[in-house]
mmCIF file of N, CA and C in Angstrom:
data_model
loop_
_atom_site.group_PDB
_atom_site.id
_atom_site.type_symbol
_atom_site.label_atom_id
_atom_site.label_comp_id
_atom_site.label_asym_id
_atom_site.label_seq_id
_atom_site.Cartn_x
_atom_site.Cartn_y
_atom_site.Cartn_z
ATOM 1 N N MET A 1 138.627 107.488 149.249
ATOM 2 C CA MET A 1 137.551 107.092 149.579
ATOM 3 C C MET A 1 137.701 105.612 150.418
ATOM 4 N N ARG A 2 137.496 105.223 151.217
ATOM 5 C CA ARG A 2 137.617 103.900 151.705
ATOM 6 C C ARG A 2 136.259 103.103 151.711
ATOM 7 N N ARG A 3 136.403 102.246 150.982
ATOM 8 C CA ARG A 3 135.303 101.057 150.943
ATOM 9 C C ARG A 3 134.769 100.208 152.266
ATOM 10 N N GLU A 4 133.550 99.824 152.240
ATOM 11 C CA GLU A 4 133.532 99.491 153.605
ATOM 12 C C GLU A 4 133.104 97.496 152.920
ATOM 13 N N ASP A 5 132.997 97.557 151.765
ATOM 14 C CA ASP A 5 132.658 96.400 151.351
ATOM 15 C C ASP A 5 133.806 95.139 150.821
ATOM 16 N N ILE A 6 134.785 95.720 151.399
ATOM 17 C CA ILE A 6 136.199 95.016 150.923
ATOM 18 C C ILE A 6 136.663 94.127 152.101
ATOM 19 N N ARG A 7 136.857 92.927 151.924
ATOM 20 C CA ARG A 7 137.425 91.995 152.802
ATOM 21 C C ARG A 7 138.742 91.544 152.285
ATOM 22 N N ASN A 8 139.666 91.441 153.287
ATOM 23 C CA ASN A 8 141.064 90.509 152.985
ATOM 24 C C ASN A 8 140.817 89.307 153.912
ATOM 25 N N ILE A 9 140.879 88.036 152.837
ATOM 26 C CA ILE A 9 141.151 87.078 153.515
ATOM 27 C C ILE A 9 142.447 86.080 153.007
ATOM 28 N N ALA A 10 142.659 85.014 153.713
ATOM 29 C CA ALA A 10 143.649 84.121 153.098
ATOM 30 C C ALA A 10 143.287 82.729 153.435
ATOM 31 N N VAL A 11 143.478 82.032 152.610
ATOM 32 C CA VAL A 11 143.050 80.395 152.475
ATOM 33 C C VAL A 11 143.963 79.632 152.702
ATOM 34 N N VAL A 12 144.534 79.044 154.019
ATOM 35 C CA VAL A 12 145.656 78.319 154.146
ATOM 36 C C VAL A 12 145.091 76.863 154.608
ATOM 37 N N ALA A 13 145.620 75.626 154.148
ATOM 38 C CA ALA A 13 144.977 74.224 154.496
ATOM 39 C C ALA A 13 146.221 73.591 154.208
ATOM 40 N N HIS A 14 146.327 72.224 154.446
ATOM 41 C CA HIS A 14 147.067 71.214 154.127
ATOM 42 C C HIS A 14 146.756 70.838 152.798
ATOM 43 N N VAL A 15 147.657 70.224 152.054
ATOM 44 C CA VAL A 15 147.535 69.908 150.643
ATOM 45 C C VAL A 15 146.365 68.722 150.631
ATOM 46 N N ASP A 16 145.584 69.136 149.352
ATOM 47 C CA ASP A 16 144.362 68.186 148.909
ATOM 48 C C ASP A 16 143.181 68.418 150.273
ATOM 49 N N HIS A 17 143.214 69.693 150.624
ATOM 50 C CA HIS A 17 142.114 70.296 151.654
ATOM 51 C C HIS A 17 140.811 70.919 150.836
ATOM 52 N N GLY A 18 140.906 71.241 149.676
ATOM 53 C CA GLY A 18 139.700 72.177 148.937
ATOM 54 C C GLY A 18 140.110 73.449 148.746
ATOM 55 N N LYS A 19 141.460 73.906 148.905
ATOM 56 C CA LYS A 19 141.901 75.463 148.786
ATOM 57 C C LYS A 19 141.239 75.740 147.442
ATOM 58 N N THR A 20 141.475 74.998 146.418
ATOM 59 C CA THR A 20 141.178 75.755 145.074
ATOM 60 C C THR A 20 139.852 75.787 144.699
ATOM 61 N N THR A 21 139.356 74.465 145.095
ATOM 62 C CA THR A 21 137.575 74.285 145.130
ATOM 63 C C THR A 21 137.319 75.674 145.776
ATOM 64 N N LEU A 22 137.458 75.853 146.877
ATOM 65 C CA LEU A 22 136.777 76.769 147.748
ATOM 66 C C LEU A 22 136.886 78.380 147.045
ATOM 67 N N VAL A 23 138.332 78.562 146.501
ATOM 68 C CA VAL A 23 138.696 80.001 145.574
ATOM 69 C C VAL A 23 137.636 79.967 144.403
ATOM 70 N N ASP A 24 137.526 78.840 143.628
ATOM 71 C CA ASP A 24 136.894 78.673 142.749
ATOM 72 C C ASP A 24 135.380 78.990 143.099
ATOM 73 N N GLY A 25 134.636 78.571 143.954
ATOM 74 C CA GLY A 25 133.430 78.753 144.746
ATOM 75 C C GLY A 25 133.426 80.130 144.970
ATOM 76 N N PHE A 26 134.314 80.984 145.432
ATOM 77 C CA PHE A 26 134.396 82.258 145.829
ATOM 78 C C PHE A 26 133.942 83.431 144.919
ATOM 79 N N LEU A 27 134.855 82.988 143.600
ATOM 80 C CA LEU A 27 134.813 83.634 142.178
ATOM 81 C C LEU A 27 133.346 83.393 141.471
ATOM 82 N N GLU A 28 132.819 82.186 141.517
ATOM 83 C CA GLU A 28 131.669 81.885 141.260
ATOM 84 C C GLU A 28 130.624 82.516 141.770
ATOM 85 N N GLU A 29 130.710 83.018 142.911
ATOM 86 C CA GLU A 29 129.345 83.458 143.899
ATOM 87 C C GLU A 29 129.727 84.956 143.461
ATOM 88 N N ALA A 30 130.637 85.843 143.535
ATOM 89 C CA ALA A 30 130.813 86.643 143.376
ATOM 90 C C ALA A 30 130.883 87.163 142.072
ATOM 91 N N ASN A 31 130.356 86.358 141.010
ATOM 92 C CA ASN A 31 129.788 86.417 139.602
ATOM 93 C C ASN A 31 131.251 86.929 138.780
ATOM 94 N N PHE A 32 132.376 86.685 139.146
ATOM 95 C CA PHE A 32 133.845 86.930 138.454
ATOM 96 C C PHE A 32 133.689 86.551 137.256
ATOM 97 N N PHE A 33 132.877 85.213 136.601
ATOM 98 C CA PHE A 33 133.313 84.613 135.483
ATOM 99 C C PHE A 33 131.928 85.024 134.318
ATOM 100 N N GLY A 34 130.914 86.006 135.111
ATOM 101 C CA GLY A 34 129.871 86.420 134.174
ATOM 102 C C GLY A 34 128.639 85.353 134.510
ATOM 103 N N HIS A 35 127.547 85.828 134.044
ATOM 104 C CA HIS A 35 126.189 85.328 134.290
ATOM 105 C C HIS A 35 126.282 83.755 133.662
ATOM 106 N N LYS A 36 126.171 82.723 134.558
ATOM 107 C CA LYS A 36 125.627 81.825 134.395
ATOM 108 C C LYS A 36 126.532 80.991 133.395
ATOM 109 N N SER A 37 128.164 81.670 133.455
ATOM 110 C CA SER A 37 129.164 81.312 132.217
ATOM 111 C C SER A 37 129.866 79.408 132.767
ATOM 112 N N GLU A 38 129.631 78.918 131.996
ATOM 113 C CA GLU A 38 130.904 77.411 132.257
ATOM 114 C C GLU A 38 132.066 78.239 132.347
ATOM 115 N N HIS A 39 132.929 78.025 133.459
ATOM 116 C CA HIS A 39 134.157 78.034 133.609
ATOM 117 C C HIS A 39 134.954 77.005 133.863
ATOM 118 N N GLU A 40 136.299 76.489 133.418
ATOM 119 C CA GLU A 40 137.248 75.441 133.905
ATOM 120 C C GLU A 40 137.540 75.697 135.100
ATOM 121 N N GLU A 41 137.726 74.267 135.725
ATOM 122 C CA GLU A 41 138.114 73.836 136.926
ATOM 123 C C GLU A 41 139.404 74.832 137.363
ATOM 124 N N ALA A 42 139.866 74.975 138.599
ATOM 125 C CA ALA A 42 141.163 75.605 138.887
ATOM 126 C C ALA A 42 141.235 76.424 138.018
ATOM 127 N N PHE A 43 140.458 77.559 138.201
ATOM 128 C CA PHE A 43 140.664 78.718 137.231
ATOM 129 C C PHE A 43 141.889 79.280 137.596
ATOM 130 N N MET A 44 142.432 79.595 138.920
ATOM 131 C CA MET A 44 143.660 80.122 139.239
ATOM 132 C C MET A 44 144.895 79.555 138.933
ATOM 133 N N ASP A 45 144.533 78.354 138.607
ATOM 134 C CA ASP A 45 145.655 77.539 138.453
ATOM 135 C C ASP A 45 146.421 77.662 136.770
ATOM 136 N N SER A 46 147.331 79.028 136.427
ATOM 137 C CA SER A 46 147.890 79.005 135.338
ATOM 138 C C SER A 46 149.073 78.267 134.807
ATOM 139 N N ASN A 47 149.637 78.156 135.713
ATOM 140 C CA ASN A 47 151.162 77.188 135.476
ATOM 141 C C ASN A 47 150.570 76.035 134.504
ATOM 142 N N PRO A 48 151.508 75.652 133.738
ATOM 143 C CA PRO A 48 151.470 74.410 132.931
ATOM 144 C C PRO A 48 151.651 73.339 133.785
ATOM 145 N N LEU A 49 152.175 73.500 134.800
ATOM 146 C CA LEU A 49 152.875 71.876 135.666
ATOM 147 C C LEU A 49 151.746 71.677 136.492
ATOM 148 N N GLU A 50 150.984 73.091 136.862
ATOM 149 C CA GLU A 50 149.831 72.964 137.787
ATOM 150 C C GLU A 50 148.831 72.266 137.098
ATOM 151 N N ARG A 51 148.372 72.807 136.096
ATOM 152 C CA ARG A 51 147.118 72.274 135.237
ATOM 153 C C ARG A 51 147.669 70.718 134.690
ATOM 154 N N GLU A 52 149.089 70.354 134.479
ATOM 155 C CA GLU A 52 149.062 68.814 134.300
ATOM 156 C C GLU A 52 149.115 67.850 135.417
ATOM 157 N N ARG A 53 149.669 68.619 136.499
ATOM 158 C CA ARG A 53 149.473 67.491 137.468
ATOM 159 C C ARG A 53 148.284 67.793 138.441
ATOM 160 N N GLY A 54 147.624 68.793 138.348
ATOM 161 C CA GLY A 54 146.183 68.897 139.071
ATOM 162 C C GLY A 54 146.428 69.528 140.546
ATOM 163 N N ILE A 55 147.734 70.499 140.505
ATOM 164 C CA ILE A 55 147.962 70.522 141.847
ATOM 165 C C ILE A 55 148.258 72.234 141.720
ATOM 166 N N THR A 56 147.964 72.971 142.894
ATOM 167 C CA THR A 56 148.470 74.317 143.031
ATOM 168 C C THR A 56 150.060 74.454 143.397
ATOM 169 N N ILE A 57 150.775 74.873 142.562
ATOM 170 C CA ILE A 57 152.229 75.140 143.204
ATOM 171 C C ILE A 57 152.280 76.745 143.544
ATOM 172 N N LEU A 58 151.909 77.520 142.874
ATOM 173 C CA LEU A 58 152.452 78.824 143.263
ATOM 174 C C LEU A 58 151.336 79.673 143.729
ATOM 175 N N ALA A 59 151.480 80.457 144.687
ATOM 176 C CA ALA A 59 150.365 81.359 145.638
ATOM 177 C C ALA A 59 150.269 82.509 144.488
ATOM 178 N N LYS A 60 148.809 82.446 144.589
ATOM 179 C CA LYS A 60 148.186 83.499 143.590
ATOM 180 C C LYS A 60 147.080 84.643 144.599
ATOM 181 N N CYS A 61 146.845 85.705 143.988
ATOM 182 C CA CYS A 61 146.204 86.558 144.871
ATOM 183 C C CYS A 61 144.983 87.504 143.739
ATOM 184 N N THR A 62 144.302 87.408 144.144
ATOM 185 C CA THR A 62 143.078 88.374 143.529
ATOM 186 C C THR A 62 142.098 88.950 143.935
ATOM 187 N N SER A 63 141.067 89.937 143.434
ATOM 188 C CA SER A 63 140.180 90.610 143.957
ATOM 189 C C SER A 63 138.968 90.718 143.481
ATOM 190 N N VAL A 64 138.040 90.373 144.505
ATOM 191 C CA VAL A 64 136.476 89.825 144.285
ATOM 192 C C VAL A 64 135.541 91.007 144.496
#
């Protein structure tokens, strides 16, 4: 069965142009974190070096 409510998107931008913030916003709007939950910033940045430096290094994918 084909679902009509699924969209594929890609977020491509230069360094420090808000890609991680945009994706965090998508996840929050989709209620990915649960009802009114407090979640950490840069949720998708799971690599320790990414967390330490505050940058996204590795590409990620998720379903919303």
